[in-house]
mmCIF file with all atom_site columns, C-alpha atoms in Angstrom:
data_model
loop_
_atom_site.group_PDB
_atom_site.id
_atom_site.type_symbol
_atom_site.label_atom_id
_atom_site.label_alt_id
_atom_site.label_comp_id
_atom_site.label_asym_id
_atom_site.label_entity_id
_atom_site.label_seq_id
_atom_site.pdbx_PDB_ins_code
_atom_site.Cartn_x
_atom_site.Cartn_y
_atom_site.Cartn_z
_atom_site.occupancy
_atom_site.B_iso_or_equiv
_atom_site.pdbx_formal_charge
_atom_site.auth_seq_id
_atom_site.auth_comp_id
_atom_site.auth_asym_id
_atom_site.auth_atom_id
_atom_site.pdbx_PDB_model_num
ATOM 1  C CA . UNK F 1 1  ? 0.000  0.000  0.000   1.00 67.00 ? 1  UNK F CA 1
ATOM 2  C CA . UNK F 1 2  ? 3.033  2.574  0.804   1.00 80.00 ? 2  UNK F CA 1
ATOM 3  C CA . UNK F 1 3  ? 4.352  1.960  -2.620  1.00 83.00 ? 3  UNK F CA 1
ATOM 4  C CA . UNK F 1 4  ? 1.030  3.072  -4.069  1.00 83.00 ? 4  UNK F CA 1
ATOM 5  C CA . UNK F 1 5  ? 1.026  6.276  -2.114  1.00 85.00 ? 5  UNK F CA 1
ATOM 6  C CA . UNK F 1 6  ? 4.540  6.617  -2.979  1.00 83.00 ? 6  UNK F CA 1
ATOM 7  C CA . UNK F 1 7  ? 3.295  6.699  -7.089  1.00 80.00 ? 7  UNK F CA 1
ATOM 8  C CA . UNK F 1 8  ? 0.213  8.744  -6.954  1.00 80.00 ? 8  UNK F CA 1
ATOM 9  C CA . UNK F 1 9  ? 2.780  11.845 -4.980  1.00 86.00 ? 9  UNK F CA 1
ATOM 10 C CA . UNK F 1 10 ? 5.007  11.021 -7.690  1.00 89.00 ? 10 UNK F CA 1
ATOM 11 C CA . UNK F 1 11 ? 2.390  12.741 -10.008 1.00 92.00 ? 11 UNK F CA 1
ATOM 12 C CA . UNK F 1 12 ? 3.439  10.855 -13.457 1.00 94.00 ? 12 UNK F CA 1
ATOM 13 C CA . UNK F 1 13 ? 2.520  12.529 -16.385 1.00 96.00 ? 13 UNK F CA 1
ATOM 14 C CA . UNK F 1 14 ? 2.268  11.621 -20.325 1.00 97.00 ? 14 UNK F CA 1
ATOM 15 C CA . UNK F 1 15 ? 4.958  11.988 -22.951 1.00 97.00 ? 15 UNK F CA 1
ATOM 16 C CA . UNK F 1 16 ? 4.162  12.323 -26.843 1.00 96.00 ? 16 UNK F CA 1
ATOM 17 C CA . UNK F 1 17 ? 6.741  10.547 -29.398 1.00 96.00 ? 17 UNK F CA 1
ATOM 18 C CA . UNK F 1 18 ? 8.012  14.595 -29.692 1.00 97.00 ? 18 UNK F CA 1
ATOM 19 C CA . UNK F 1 19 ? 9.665  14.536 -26.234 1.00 97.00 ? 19 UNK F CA 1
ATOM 20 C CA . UNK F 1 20 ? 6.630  17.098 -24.977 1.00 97.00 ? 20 UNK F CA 1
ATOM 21 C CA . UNK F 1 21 ? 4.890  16.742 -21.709 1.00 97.00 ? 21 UNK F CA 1
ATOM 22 C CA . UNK F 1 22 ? 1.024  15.634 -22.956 1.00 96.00 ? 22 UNK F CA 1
ATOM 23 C CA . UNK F 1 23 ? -0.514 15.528 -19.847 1.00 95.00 ? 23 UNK F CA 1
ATOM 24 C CA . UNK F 1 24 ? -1.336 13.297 -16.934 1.00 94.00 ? 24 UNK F CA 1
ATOM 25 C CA . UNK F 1 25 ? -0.679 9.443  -17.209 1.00 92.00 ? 25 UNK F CA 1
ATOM 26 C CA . UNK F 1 26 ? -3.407 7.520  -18.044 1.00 90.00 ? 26 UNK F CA 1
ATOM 27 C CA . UNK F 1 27 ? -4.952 10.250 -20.300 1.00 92.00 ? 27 UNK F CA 1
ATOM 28 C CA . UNK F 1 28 ? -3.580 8.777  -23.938 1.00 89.00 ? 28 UNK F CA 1
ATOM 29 C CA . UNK F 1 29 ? -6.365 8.415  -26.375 1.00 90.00 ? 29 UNK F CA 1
ATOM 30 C CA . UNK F 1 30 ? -4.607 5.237  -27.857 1.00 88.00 ? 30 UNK F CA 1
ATOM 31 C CA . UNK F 1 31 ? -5.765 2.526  -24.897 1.00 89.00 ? 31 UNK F CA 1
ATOM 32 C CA . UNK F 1 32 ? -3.910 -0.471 -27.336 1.00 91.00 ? 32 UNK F CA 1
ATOM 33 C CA . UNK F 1 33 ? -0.423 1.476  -27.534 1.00 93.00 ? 33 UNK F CA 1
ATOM 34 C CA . UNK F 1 34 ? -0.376 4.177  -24.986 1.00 92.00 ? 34 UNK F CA 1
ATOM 35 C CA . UNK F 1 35 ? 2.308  6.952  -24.661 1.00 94.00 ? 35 UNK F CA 1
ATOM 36 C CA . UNK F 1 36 ? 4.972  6.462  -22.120 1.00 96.00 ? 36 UNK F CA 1
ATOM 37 C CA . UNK F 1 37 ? 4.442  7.858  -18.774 1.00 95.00 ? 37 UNK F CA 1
ATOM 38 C CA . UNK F 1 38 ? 7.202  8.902  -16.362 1.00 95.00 ? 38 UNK F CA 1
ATOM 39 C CA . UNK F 1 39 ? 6.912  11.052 -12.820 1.00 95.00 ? 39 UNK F CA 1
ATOM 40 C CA . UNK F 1 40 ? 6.777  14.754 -13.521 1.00 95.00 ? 40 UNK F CA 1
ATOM 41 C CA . UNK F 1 41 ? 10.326 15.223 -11.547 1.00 94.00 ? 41 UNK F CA 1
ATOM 42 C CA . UNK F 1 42 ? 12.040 12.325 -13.988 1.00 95.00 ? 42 UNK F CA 1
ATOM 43 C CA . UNK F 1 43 ? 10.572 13.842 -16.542 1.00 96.00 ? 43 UNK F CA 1
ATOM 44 C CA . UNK F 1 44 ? 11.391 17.572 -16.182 1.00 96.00 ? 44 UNK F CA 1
ATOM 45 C CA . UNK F 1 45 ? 15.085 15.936 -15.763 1.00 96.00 ? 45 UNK F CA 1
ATOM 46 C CA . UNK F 1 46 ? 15.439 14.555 -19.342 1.00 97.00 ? 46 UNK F CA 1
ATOM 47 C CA . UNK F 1 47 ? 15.915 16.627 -22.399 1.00 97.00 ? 47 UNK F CA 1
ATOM 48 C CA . UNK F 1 48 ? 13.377 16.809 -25.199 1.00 97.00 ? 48 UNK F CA 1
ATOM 49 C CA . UNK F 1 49 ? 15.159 14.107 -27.395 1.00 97.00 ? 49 UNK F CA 1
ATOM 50 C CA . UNK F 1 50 ? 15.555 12.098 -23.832 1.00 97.00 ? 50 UNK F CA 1
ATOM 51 C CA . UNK F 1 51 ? 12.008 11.673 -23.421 1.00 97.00 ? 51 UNK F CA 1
ATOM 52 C CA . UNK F 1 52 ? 11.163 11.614 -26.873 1.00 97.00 ? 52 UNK F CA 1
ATOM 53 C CA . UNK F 1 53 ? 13.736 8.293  -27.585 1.00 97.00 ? 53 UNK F CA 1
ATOM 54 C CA . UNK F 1 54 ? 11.810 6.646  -24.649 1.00 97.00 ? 54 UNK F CA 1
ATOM 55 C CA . UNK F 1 55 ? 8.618  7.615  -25.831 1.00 97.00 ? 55 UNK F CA 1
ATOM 56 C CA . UNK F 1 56 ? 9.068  6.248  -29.452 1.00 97.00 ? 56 UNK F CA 1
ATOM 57 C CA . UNK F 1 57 ? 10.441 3.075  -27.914 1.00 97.00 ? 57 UNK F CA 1
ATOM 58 C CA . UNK F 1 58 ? 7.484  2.367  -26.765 1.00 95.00 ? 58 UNK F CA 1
ATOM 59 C CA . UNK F 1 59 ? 5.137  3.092  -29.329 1.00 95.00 ? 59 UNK F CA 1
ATOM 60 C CA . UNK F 1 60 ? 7.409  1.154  -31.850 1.00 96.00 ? 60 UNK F CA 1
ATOM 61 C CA . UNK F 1 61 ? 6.907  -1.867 -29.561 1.00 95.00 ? 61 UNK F CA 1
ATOM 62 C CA . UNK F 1 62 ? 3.407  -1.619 -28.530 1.00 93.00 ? 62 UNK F CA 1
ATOM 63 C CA . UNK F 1 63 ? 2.992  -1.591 -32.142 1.00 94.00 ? 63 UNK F CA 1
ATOM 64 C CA . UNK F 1 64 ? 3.959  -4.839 -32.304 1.00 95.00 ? 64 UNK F CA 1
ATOM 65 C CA . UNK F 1 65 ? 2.195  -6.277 -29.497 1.00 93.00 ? 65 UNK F CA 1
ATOM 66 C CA . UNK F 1 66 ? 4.395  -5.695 -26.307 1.00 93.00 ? 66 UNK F CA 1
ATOM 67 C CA . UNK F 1 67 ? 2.478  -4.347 -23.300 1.00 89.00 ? 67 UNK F CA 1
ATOM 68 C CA . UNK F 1 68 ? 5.564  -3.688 -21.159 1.00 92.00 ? 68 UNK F CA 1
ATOM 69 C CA . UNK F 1 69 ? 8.445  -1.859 -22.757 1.00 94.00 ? 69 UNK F CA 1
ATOM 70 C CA . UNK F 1 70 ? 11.815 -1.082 -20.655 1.00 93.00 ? 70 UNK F CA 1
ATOM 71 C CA . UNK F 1 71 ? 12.648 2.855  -20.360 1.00 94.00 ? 71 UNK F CA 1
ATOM 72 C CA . UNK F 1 72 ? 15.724 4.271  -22.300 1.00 94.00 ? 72 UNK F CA 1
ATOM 73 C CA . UNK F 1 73 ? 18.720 4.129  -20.091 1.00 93.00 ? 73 UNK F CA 1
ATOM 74 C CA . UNK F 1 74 ? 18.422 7.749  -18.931 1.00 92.00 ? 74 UNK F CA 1
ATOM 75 C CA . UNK F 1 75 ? 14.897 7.741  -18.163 1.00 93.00 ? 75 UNK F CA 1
ATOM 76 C CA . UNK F 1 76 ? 15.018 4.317  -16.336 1.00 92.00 ? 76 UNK F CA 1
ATOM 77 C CA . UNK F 1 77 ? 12.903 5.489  -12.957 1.00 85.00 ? 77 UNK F CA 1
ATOM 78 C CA . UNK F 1 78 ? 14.866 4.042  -9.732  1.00 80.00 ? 78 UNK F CA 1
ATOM 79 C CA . UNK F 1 79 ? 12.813 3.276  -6.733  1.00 69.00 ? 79 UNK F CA 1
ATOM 80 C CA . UNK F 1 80 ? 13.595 4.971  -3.445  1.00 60.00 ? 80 UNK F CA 1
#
């Protein structure tokens, strides 16, 4: 239960395949191959290009059926 408390403060939010902050998590219009969602902090951290290379990785492999994609190196969230 502390871990879920610990995600909703985290305040994730959605990134397009541009590297631009869409909006909150859980918003993407695409419910088969949603956009990548990070916490707002890890986010804000990464360049544009950052988020966008994690963002088109996974769209490119939702688009082919995977449902859970690893994060880019630099965008790889580490739990506290």
């Amino acid at each position: 239960m502390a871990q879920l408390k610990q995600w909703r403060e985290q305040n994730w939010v959605r990134i397009g395949t541009d590297g631009s902050i869409k909006g909150a998590c859980g918003t993407s219009k695409d419910k088969k191959n949603p956009d990548r969602c990070l916490p707002k902090r890890k986010a804000l951290s990464l360049t544009k290009s950052e988020r966008a290379s994690t963002a088109r990785k996974k769209k490119k492999a939702g688009a082919r059926g995977k449902t859970v994609v690893a994060n880019t190196p630099k965008a790889r969230v580490r739990s506290k």
